[in-house]
mmCIF file of C-alpha atoms in Angstrom:
data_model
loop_
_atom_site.group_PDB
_atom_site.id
_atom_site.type_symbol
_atom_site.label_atom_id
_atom_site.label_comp_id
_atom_site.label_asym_id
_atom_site.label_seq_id
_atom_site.Cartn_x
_atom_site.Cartn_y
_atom_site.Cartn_z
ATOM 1 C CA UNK A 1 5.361 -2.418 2.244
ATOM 2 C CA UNK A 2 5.593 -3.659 5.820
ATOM 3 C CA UNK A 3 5.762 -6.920 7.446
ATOM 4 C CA UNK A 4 2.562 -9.011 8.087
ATOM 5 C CA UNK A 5 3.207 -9.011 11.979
ATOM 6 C CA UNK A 6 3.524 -5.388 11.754
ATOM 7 C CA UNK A 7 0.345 -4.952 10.957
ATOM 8 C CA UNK A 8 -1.774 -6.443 13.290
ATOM 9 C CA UNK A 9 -2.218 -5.145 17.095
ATOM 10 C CA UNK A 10 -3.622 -7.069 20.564
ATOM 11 C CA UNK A 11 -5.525 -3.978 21.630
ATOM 12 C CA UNK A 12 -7.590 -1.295 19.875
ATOM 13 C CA UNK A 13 -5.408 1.711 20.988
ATOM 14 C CA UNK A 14 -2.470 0.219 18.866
ATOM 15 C CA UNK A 15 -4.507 -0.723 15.489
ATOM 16 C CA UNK A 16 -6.056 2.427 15.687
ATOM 17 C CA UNK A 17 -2.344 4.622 15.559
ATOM 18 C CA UNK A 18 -1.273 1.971 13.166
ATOM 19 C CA UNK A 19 -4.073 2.586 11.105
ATOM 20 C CA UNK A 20 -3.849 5.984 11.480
ATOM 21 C CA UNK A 21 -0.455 6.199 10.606
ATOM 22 C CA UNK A 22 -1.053 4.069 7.839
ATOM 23 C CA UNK A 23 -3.415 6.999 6.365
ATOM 24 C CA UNK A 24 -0.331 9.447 6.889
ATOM 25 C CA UNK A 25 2.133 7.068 5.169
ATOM 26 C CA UNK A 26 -0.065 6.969 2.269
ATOM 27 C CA UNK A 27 -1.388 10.916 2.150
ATOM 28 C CA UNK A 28 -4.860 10.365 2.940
ATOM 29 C CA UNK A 29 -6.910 12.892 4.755
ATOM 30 C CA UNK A 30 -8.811 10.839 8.415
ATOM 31 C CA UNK A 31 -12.450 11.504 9.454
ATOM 32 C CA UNK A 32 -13.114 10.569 12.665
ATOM 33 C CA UNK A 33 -16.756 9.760 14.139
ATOM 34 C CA UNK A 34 -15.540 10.207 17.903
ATOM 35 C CA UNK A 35 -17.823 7.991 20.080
ATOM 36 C CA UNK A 36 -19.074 8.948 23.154
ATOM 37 C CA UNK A 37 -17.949 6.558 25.467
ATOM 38 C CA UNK A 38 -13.977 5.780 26.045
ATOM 39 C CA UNK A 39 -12.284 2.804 25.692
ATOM 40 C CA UNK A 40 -10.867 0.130 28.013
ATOM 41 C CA UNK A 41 -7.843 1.737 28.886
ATOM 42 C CA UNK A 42 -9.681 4.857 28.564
ATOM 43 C CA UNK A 43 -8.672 6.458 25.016
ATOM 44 C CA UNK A 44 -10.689 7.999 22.513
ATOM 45 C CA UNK A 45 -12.989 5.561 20.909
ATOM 46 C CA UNK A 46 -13.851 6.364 16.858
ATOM 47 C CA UNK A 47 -14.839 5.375 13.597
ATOM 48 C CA UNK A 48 -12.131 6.736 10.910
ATOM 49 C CA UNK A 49 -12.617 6.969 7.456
ATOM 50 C CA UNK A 50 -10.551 7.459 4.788
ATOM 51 C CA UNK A 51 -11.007 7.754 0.995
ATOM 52 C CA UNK A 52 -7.708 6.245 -1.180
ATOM 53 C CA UNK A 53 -8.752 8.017 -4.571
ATOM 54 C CA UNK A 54 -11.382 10.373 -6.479
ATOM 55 C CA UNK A 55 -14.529 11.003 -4.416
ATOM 56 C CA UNK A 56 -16.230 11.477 -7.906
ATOM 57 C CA UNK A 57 -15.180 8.191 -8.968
ATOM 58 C CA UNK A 58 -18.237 5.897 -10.402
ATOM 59 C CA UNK A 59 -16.698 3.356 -8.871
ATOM 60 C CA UNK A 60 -15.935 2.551 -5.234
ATOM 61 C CA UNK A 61 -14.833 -0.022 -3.359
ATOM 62 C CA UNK A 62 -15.865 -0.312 0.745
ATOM 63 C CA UNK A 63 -13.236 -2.158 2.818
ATOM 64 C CA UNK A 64 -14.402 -2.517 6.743
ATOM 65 C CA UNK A 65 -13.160 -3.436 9.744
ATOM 66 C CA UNK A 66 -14.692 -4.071 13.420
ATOM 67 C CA UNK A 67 -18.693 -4.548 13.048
ATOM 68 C CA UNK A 68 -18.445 -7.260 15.734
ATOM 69 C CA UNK A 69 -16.168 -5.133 17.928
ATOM 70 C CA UNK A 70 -12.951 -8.005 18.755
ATOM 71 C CA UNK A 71 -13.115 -9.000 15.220
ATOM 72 C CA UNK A 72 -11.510 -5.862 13.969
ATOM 73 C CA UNK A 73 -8.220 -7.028 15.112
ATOM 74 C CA UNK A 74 -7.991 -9.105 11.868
ATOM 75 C CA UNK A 75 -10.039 -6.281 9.581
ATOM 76 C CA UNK A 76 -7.641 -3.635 11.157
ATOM 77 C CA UNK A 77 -4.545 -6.142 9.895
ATOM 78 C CA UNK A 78 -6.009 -6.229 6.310
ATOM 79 C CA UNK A 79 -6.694 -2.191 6.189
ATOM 80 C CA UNK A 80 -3.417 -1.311 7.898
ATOM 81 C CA UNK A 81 -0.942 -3.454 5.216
ATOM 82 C CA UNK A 82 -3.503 -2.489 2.358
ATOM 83 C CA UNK A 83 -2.159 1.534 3.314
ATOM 84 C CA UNK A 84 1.702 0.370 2.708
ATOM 85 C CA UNK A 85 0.852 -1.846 -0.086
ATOM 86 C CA UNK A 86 1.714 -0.254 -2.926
ATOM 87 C CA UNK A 87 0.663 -2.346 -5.376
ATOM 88 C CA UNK A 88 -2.785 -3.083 -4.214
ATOM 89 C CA UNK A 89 -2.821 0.982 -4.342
ATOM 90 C CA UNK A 90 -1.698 1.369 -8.169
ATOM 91 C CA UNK A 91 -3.908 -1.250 -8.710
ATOM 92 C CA UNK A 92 -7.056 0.415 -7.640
ATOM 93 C CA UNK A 93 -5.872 4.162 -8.995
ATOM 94 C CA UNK A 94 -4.852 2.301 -12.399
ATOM 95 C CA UNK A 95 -8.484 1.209 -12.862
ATOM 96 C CA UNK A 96 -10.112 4.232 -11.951
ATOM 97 C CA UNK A 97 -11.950 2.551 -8.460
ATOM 98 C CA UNK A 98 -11.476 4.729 -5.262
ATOM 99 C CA UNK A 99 -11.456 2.710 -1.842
ATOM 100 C CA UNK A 100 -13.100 3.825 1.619
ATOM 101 C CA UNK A 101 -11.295 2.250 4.678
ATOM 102 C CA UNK A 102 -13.892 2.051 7.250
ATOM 103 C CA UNK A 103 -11.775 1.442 10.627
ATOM 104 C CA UNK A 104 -13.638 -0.009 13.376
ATOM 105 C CA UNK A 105 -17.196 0.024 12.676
ATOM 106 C CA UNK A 106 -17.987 -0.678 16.333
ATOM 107 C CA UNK A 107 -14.896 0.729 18.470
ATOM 108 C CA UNK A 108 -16.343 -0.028 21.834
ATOM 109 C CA UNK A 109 -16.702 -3.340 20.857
ATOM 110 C CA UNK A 110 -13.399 -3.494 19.822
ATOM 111 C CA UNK A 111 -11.537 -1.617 22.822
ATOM 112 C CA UNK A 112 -13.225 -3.628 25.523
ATOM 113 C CA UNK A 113 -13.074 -7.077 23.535
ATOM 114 C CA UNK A 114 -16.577 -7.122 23.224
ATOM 115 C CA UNK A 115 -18.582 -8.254 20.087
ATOM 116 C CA UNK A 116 -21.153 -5.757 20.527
ATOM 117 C CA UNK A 117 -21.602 -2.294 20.862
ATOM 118 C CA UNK A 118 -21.876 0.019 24.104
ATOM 119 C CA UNK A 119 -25.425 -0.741 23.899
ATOM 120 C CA UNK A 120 -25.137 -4.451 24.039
ATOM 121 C CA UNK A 121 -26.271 -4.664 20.739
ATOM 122 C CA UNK A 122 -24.840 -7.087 17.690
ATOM 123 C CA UNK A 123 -24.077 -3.967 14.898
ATOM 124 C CA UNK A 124 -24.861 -6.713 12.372
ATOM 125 C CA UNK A 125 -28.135 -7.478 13.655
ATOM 126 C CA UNK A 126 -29.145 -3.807 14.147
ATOM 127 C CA UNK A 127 -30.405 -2.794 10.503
ATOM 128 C CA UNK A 128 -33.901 -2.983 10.720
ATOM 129 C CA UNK A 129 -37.168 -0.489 10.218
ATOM 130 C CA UNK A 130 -37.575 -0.199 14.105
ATOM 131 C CA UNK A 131 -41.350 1.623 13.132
ATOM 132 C CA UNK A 132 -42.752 -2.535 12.416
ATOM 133 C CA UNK A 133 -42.959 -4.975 14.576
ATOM 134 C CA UNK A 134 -39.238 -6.978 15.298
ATOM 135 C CA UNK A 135 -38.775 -10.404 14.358
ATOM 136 C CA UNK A 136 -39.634 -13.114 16.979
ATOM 137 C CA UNK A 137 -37.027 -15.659 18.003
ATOM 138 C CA UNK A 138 -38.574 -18.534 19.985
ATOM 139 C CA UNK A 139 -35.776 -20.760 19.042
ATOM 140 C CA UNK A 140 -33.870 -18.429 20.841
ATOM 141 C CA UNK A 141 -36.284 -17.728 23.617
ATOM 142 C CA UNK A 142 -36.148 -21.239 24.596
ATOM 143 C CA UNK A 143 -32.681 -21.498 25.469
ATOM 144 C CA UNK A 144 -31.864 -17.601 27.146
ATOM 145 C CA UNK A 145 -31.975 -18.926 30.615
ATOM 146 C CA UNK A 146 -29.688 -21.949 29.218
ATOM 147 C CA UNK A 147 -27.347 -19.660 27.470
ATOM 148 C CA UNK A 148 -27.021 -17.264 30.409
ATOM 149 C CA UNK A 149 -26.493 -19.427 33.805
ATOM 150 C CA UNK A 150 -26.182 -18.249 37.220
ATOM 151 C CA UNK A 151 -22.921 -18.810 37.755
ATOM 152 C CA UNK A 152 -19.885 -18.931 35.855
ATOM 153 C CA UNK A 153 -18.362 -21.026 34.662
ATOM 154 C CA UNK A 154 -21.464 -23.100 33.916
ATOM 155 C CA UNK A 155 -22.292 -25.784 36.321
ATOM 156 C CA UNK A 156 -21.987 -29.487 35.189
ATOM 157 C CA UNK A 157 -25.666 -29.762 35.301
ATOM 158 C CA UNK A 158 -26.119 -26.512 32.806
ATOM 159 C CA UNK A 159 -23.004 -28.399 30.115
ATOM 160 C CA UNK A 160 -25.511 -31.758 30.235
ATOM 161 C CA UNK A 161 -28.561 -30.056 29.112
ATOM 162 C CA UNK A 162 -26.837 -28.195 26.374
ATOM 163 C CA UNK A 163 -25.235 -30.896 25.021
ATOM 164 C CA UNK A 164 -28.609 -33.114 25.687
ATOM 165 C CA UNK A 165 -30.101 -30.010 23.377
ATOM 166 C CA UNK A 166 -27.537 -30.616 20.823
ATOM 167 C CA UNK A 167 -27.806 -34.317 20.555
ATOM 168 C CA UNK A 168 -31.547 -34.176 20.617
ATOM 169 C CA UNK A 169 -31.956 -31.178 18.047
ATOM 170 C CA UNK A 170 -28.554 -30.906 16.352
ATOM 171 C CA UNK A 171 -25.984 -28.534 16.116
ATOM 172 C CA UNK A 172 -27.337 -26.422 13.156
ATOM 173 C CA UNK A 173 -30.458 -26.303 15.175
ATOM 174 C CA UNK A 174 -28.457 -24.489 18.463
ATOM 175 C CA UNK A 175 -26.256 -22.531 16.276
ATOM 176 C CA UNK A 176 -29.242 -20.647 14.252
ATOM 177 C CA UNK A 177 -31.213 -20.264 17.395
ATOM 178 C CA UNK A 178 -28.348 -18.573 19.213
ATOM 179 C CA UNK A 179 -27.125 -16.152 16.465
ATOM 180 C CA UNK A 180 -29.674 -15.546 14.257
ATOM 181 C CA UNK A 181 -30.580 -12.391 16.046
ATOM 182 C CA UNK A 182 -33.052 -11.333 18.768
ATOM 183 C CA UNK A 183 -34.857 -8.703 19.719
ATOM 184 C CA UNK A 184 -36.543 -9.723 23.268
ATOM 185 C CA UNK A 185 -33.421 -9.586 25.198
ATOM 186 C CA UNK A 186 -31.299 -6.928 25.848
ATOM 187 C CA UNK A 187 -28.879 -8.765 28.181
ATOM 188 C CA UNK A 188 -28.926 -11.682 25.495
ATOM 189 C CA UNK A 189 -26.732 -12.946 22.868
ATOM 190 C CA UNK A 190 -27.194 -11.747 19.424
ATOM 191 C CA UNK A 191 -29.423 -8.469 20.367
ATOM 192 C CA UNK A 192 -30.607 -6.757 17.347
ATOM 193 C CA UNK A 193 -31.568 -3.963 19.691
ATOM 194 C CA UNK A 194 -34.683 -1.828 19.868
ATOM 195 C CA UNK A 195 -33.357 1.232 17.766
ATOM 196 C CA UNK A 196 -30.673 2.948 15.623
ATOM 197 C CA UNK A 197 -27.208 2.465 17.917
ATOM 198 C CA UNK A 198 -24.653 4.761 17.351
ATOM 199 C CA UNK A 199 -22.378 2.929 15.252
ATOM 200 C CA UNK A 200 -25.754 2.356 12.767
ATOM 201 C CA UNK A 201 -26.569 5.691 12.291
ATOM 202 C CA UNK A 202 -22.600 6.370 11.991
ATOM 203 C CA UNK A 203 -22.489 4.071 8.903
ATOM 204 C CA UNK A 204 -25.311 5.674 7.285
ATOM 205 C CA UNK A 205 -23.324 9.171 7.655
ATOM 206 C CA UNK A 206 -20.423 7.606 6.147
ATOM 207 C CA UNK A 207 -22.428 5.644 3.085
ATOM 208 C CA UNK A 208 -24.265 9.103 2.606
ATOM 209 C CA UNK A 209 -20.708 11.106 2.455
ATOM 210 C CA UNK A 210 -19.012 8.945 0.522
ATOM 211 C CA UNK A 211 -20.738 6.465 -1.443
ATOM 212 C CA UNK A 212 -24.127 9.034 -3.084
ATOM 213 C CA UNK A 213 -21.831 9.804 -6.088
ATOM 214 C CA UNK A 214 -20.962 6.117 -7.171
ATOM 215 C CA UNK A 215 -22.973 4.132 -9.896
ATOM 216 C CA UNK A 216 -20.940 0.474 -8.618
ATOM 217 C CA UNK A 217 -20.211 -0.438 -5.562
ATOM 218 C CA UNK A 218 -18.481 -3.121 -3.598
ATOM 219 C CA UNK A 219 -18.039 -3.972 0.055
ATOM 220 C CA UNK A 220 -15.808 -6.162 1.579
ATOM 221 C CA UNK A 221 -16.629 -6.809 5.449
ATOM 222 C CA UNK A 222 -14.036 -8.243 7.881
ATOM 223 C CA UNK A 223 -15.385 -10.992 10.192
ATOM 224 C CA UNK A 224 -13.838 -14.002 12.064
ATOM 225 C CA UNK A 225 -15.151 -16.738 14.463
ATOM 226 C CA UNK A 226 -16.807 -19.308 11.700
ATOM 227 C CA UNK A 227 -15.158 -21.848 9.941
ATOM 228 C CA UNK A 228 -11.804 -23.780 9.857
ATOM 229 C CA UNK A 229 -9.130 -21.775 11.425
ATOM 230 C CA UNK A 230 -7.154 -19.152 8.480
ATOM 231 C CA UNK A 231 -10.018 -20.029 5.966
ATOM 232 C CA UNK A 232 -11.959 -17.048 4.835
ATOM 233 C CA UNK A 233 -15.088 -17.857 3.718
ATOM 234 C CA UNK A 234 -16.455 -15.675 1.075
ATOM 235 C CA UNK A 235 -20.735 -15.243 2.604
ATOM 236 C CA UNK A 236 -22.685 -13.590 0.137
ATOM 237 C CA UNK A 237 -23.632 -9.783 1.964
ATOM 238 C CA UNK A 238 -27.032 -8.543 0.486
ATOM 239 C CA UNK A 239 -30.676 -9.027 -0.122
ATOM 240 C CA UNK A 240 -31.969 -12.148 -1.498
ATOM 241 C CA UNK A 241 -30.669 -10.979 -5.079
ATOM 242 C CA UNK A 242 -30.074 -13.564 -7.644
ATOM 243 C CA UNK A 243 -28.226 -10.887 -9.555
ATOM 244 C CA UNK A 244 -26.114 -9.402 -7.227
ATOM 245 C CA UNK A 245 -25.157 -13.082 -5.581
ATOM 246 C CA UNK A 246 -24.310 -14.289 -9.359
ATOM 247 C CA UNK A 247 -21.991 -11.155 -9.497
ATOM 248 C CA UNK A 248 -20.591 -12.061 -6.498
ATOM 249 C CA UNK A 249 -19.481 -15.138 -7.556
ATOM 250 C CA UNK A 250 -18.291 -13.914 -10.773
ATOM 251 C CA UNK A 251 -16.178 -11.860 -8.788
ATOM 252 C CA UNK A 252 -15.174 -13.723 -6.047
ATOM 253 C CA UNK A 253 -16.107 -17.509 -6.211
ATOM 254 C CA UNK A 254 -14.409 -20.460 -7.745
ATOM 255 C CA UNK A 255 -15.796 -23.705 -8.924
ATOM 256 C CA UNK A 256 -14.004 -25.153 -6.335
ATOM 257 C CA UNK A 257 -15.074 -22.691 -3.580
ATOM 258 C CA UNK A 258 -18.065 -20.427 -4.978
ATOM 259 C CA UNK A 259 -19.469 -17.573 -2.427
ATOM 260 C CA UNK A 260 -21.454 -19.375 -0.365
ATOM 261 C CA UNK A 261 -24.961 -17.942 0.989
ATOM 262 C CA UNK A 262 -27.111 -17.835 3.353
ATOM 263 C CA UNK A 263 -29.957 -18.178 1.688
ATOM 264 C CA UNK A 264 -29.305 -21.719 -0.217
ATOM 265 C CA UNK A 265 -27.412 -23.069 2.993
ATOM 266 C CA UNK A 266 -24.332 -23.128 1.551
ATOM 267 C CA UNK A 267 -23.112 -20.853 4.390
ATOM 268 C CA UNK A 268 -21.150 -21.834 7.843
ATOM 269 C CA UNK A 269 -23.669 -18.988 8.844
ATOM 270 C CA UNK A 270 -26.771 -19.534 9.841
ATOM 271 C CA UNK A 271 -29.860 -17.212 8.248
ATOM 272 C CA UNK A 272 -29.728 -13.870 9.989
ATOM 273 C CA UNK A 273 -32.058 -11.034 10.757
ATOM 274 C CA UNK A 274 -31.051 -6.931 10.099
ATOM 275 C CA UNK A 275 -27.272 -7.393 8.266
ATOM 276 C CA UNK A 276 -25.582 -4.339 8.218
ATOM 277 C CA UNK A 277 -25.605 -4.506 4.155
ATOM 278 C CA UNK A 278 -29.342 -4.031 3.846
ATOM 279 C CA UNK A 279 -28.091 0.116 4.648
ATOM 280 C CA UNK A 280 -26.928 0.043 1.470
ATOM 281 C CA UNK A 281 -30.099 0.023 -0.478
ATOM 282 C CA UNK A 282 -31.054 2.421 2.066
ATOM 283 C CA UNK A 283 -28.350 5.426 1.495
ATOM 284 C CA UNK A 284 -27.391 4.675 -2.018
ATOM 285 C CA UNK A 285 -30.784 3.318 -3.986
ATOM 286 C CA UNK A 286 -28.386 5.020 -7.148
ATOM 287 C CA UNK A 287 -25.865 2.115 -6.943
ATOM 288 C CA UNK A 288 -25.199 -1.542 -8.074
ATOM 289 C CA UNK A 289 -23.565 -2.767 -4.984
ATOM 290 C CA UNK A 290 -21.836 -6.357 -4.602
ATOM 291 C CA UNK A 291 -20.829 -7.430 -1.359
ATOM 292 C CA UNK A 292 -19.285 -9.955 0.811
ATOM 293 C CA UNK A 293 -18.410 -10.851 3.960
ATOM 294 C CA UNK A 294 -14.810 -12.060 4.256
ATOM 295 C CA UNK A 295 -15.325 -14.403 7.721
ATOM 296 C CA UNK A 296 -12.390 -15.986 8.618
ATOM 297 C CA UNK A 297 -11.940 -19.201 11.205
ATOM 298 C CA UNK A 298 -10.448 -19.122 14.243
ATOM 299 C CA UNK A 299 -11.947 -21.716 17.014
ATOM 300 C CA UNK A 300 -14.396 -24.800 16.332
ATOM 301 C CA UNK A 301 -17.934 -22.775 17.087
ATOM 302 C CA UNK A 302 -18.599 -24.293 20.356
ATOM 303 C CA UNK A 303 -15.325 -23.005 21.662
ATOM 304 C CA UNK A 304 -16.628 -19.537 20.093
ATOM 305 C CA UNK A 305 -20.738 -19.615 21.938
ATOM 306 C CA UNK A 306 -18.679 -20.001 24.687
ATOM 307 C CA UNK A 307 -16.959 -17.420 24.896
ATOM 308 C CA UNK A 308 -19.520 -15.180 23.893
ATOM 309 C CA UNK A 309 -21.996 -17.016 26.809
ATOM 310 C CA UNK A 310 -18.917 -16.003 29.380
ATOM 311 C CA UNK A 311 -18.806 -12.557 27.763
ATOM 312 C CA UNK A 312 -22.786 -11.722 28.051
ATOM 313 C CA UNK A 313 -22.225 -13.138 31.662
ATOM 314 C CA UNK A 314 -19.880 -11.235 32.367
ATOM 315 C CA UNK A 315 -22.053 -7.962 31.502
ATOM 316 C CA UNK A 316 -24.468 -8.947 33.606
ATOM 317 C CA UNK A 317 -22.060 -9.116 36.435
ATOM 318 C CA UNK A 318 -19.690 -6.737 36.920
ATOM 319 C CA UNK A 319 -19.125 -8.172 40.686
ATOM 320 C CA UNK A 320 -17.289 -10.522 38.951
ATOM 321 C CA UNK A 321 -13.744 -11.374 40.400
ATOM 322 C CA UNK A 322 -11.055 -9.254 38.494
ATOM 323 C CA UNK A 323 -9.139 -12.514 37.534
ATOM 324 C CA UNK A 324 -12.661 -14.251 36.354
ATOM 325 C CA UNK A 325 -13.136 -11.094 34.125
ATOM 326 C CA UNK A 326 -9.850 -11.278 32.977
ATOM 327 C CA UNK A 327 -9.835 -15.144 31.656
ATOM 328 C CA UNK A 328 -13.202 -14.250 30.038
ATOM 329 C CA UNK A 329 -11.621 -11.439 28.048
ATOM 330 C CA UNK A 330 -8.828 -13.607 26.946
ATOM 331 C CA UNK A 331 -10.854 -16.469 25.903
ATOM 332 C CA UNK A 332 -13.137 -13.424 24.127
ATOM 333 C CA UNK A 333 -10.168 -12.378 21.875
ATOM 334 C CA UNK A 334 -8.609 -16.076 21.181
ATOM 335 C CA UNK A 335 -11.603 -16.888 19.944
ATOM 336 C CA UNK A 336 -11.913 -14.255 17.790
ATOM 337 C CA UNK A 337 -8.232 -13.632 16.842
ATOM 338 C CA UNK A 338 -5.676 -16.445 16.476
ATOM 339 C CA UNK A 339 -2.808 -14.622 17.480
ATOM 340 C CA UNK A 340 -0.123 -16.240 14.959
ATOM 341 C CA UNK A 341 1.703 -15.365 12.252
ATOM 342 C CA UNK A 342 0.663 -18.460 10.228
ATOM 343 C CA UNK A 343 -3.163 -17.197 10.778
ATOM 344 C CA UNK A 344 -2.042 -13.382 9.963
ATOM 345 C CA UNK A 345 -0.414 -14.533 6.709
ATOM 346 C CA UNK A 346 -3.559 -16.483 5.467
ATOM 347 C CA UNK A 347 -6.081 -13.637 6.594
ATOM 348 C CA UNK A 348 -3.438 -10.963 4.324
ATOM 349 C CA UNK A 349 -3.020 -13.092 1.029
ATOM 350 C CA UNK A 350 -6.580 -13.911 1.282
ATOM 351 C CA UNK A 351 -8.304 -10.615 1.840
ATOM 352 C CA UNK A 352 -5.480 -9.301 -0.941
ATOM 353 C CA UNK A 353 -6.592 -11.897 -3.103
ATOM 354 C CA UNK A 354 -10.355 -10.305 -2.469
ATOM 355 C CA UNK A 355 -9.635 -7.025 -3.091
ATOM 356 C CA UNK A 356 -8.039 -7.716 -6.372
ATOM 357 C CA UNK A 357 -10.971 -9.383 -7.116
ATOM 358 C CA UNK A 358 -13.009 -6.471 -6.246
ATOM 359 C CA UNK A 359 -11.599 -4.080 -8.282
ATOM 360 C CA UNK A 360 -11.757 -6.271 -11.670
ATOM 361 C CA UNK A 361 -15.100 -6.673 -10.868
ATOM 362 C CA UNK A 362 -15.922 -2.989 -10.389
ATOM 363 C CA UNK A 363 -14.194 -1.781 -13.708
ATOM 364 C CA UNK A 364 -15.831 -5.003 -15.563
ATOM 365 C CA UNK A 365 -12.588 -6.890 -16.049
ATOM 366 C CA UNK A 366 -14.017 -9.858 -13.901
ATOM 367 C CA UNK A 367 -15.984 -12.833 -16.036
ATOM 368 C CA UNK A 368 -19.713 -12.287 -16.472
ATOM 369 C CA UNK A 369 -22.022 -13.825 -14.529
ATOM 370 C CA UNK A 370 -23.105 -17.258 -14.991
#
């Protein structure tokens, strides 16, 4: 076991030796999908893999870190004390379900304290059947120019009409046009992108390797930035499946705090467009899967589109003054990781508590579905 502080890190290059030492600590064999771009201080971006268990098991559990790049620094917490947990280990081996620690699903993202990939494209947006025509967000549409300003910070004049937005159309209105996902923009918030990217076609490789064999699966996905700060919200990850969302909740909800959805509204999310989860009908048709994303809080959601607004900004101008691109990238990964170790302890016991969960569920010890 380590400490919880021990098993976070403030940059990528750190959670990725931690997590890689992790793997070593616990004898697992590493497969690493080296990127082709390097990071922010110029290391070797990758997604690594590892398998804690039989790779013939019927029964597998995903656990993933990093689709929206500056998140992973909380996923990268959970997988790295889940390695030197020993417990949580015998746990999983005891009940015959093998787990699949997916570190940093989007590594660029995650080295340069972006949210999106090298392509400026949101991973979790990305999952779509590029051959049809692309969804059509003229919510979204609307508001681009708003969103994306001139200058930066926003002038006084650009703050009034986005808050005149908000007070005319509401808040749930400006939140589902921004991040719903869009497909007209490629400088633009929430990009689903125009094809495959990398790290899409990556987790296809790795679902095809390592998930074929399985009859059950589950898939826990690390995000932050919605929601009270340390509260992980349990969002329902699939298909509009009665089924699968009633197993989700068998698994993971409470009367007191069921998984929400997106579907029903019961979400902090807004609906969204191309989730990453809809591969998984995709690569392993053979499979029951039951999925969540585990979305912790961190800063009220204003604070959050702004960051993101500085961050696309940003992208578009790399003239910027080094301290101006420096403040952005701070305010990037504050909003998306509260650096304390009261948040670090709730996102551990938490996602701990989840994975628990998870396995009961896969080897049918959790209650039937309602």
């Amino acid at each position: 076991m380590i400490g919880v502080g021990e098993a976070f890190a403030g940059r990528y290059l750190l959670a990725r030796q931690k997590f890689l030492e992790g793997c070593a600590a616990a004898g697992l064999a590493v497969r690493s999908h080296v990127h082709p771009l390097r990071g922010r201080d110029g290391e070797e971006l990758a997604m690594d893999v590892a398998l804690d268990g039989d790779p013939q098991a019927e029964s597998l559990l995903i656990v993933s870190s990093g689709c929206h790049g500056v998140e992973g620094h909380c996923g990268s917490g959970v997988q790295v004390f889940a390695l030197h947990d020993a417990e949580w280990r015998e746990k999983a081996r005891d009940q015959g379900v093998s787990v699949l620690y997916v570190h940093a699903l989007n590594p660029y993202g995650f080295s340069h304290t972006r949210r999106v990939t090298h392509e400026n494209v949101d991973l979790n947006r990305n999952f779509l059947d590029f051959s049809q025509p692309l969804p059509v967000n003229e919510a979204y549409a609307s508001l681009h120019a708003l969103l994306l300003p001139e200058q930066w910070p926003p002038s006084a004049a650009n703050q009034a009409d986005i808050d005149a937005l908000i007070a005319r159309e509401g808040l749930g209105f400006y939140q589902a046009a921004v991040t719903r996902g869009q497909y007209q923009f490629a400088d633009g918030l929430f990009y689903g992108g125009n094809a495959p990217t990398w790290s899409n076609k990556t987790v296809r490789e790795v679902l095809r390797t390592h998930a074929r064999r399985a009859s059950r699966l589950g898939w826990i996905d690390m995000h932050t930035g919605l929601g009270p700060n340390g509260i992980g919200e349990r969002i329902f990850a699939g298909r509009d499946d009665k089924a699968a969302y009633a197993r989700a909740n068998a698994w993971w909800g409470t009367a007191a705090a069921p998984v929400t959805s997106m579907y029903d509204g019961s979400s902090t999310s807004a609906f969204l467009t191309g989730l990453m989860c809809y591969a998984l009908d995709e690569e392993c048709p053979q499979a029951e899967h039951t999925s969540i994303a585990l979305e912790y809080g961190t800063e009220p959601m204003l604070e959050v589109t702004a960051a993101l607004r500085g961050d696309h900004w940003l992208h578009c101008h790399s003239e910027a003054p080094a301290e101006l691109a420096e403040a952005i990238h701070a305010r990037m990964l504050a909003a998306f990781y509260s650096d304390t170790d009261a948040w670090r302890g709730q996102v551990i016991s938490q996602a701990r508590q989840a994975m628990f969960q998870a396995v009961d569920g896969l080897s049918g010890l959790a209650p039937a579905p309602a």
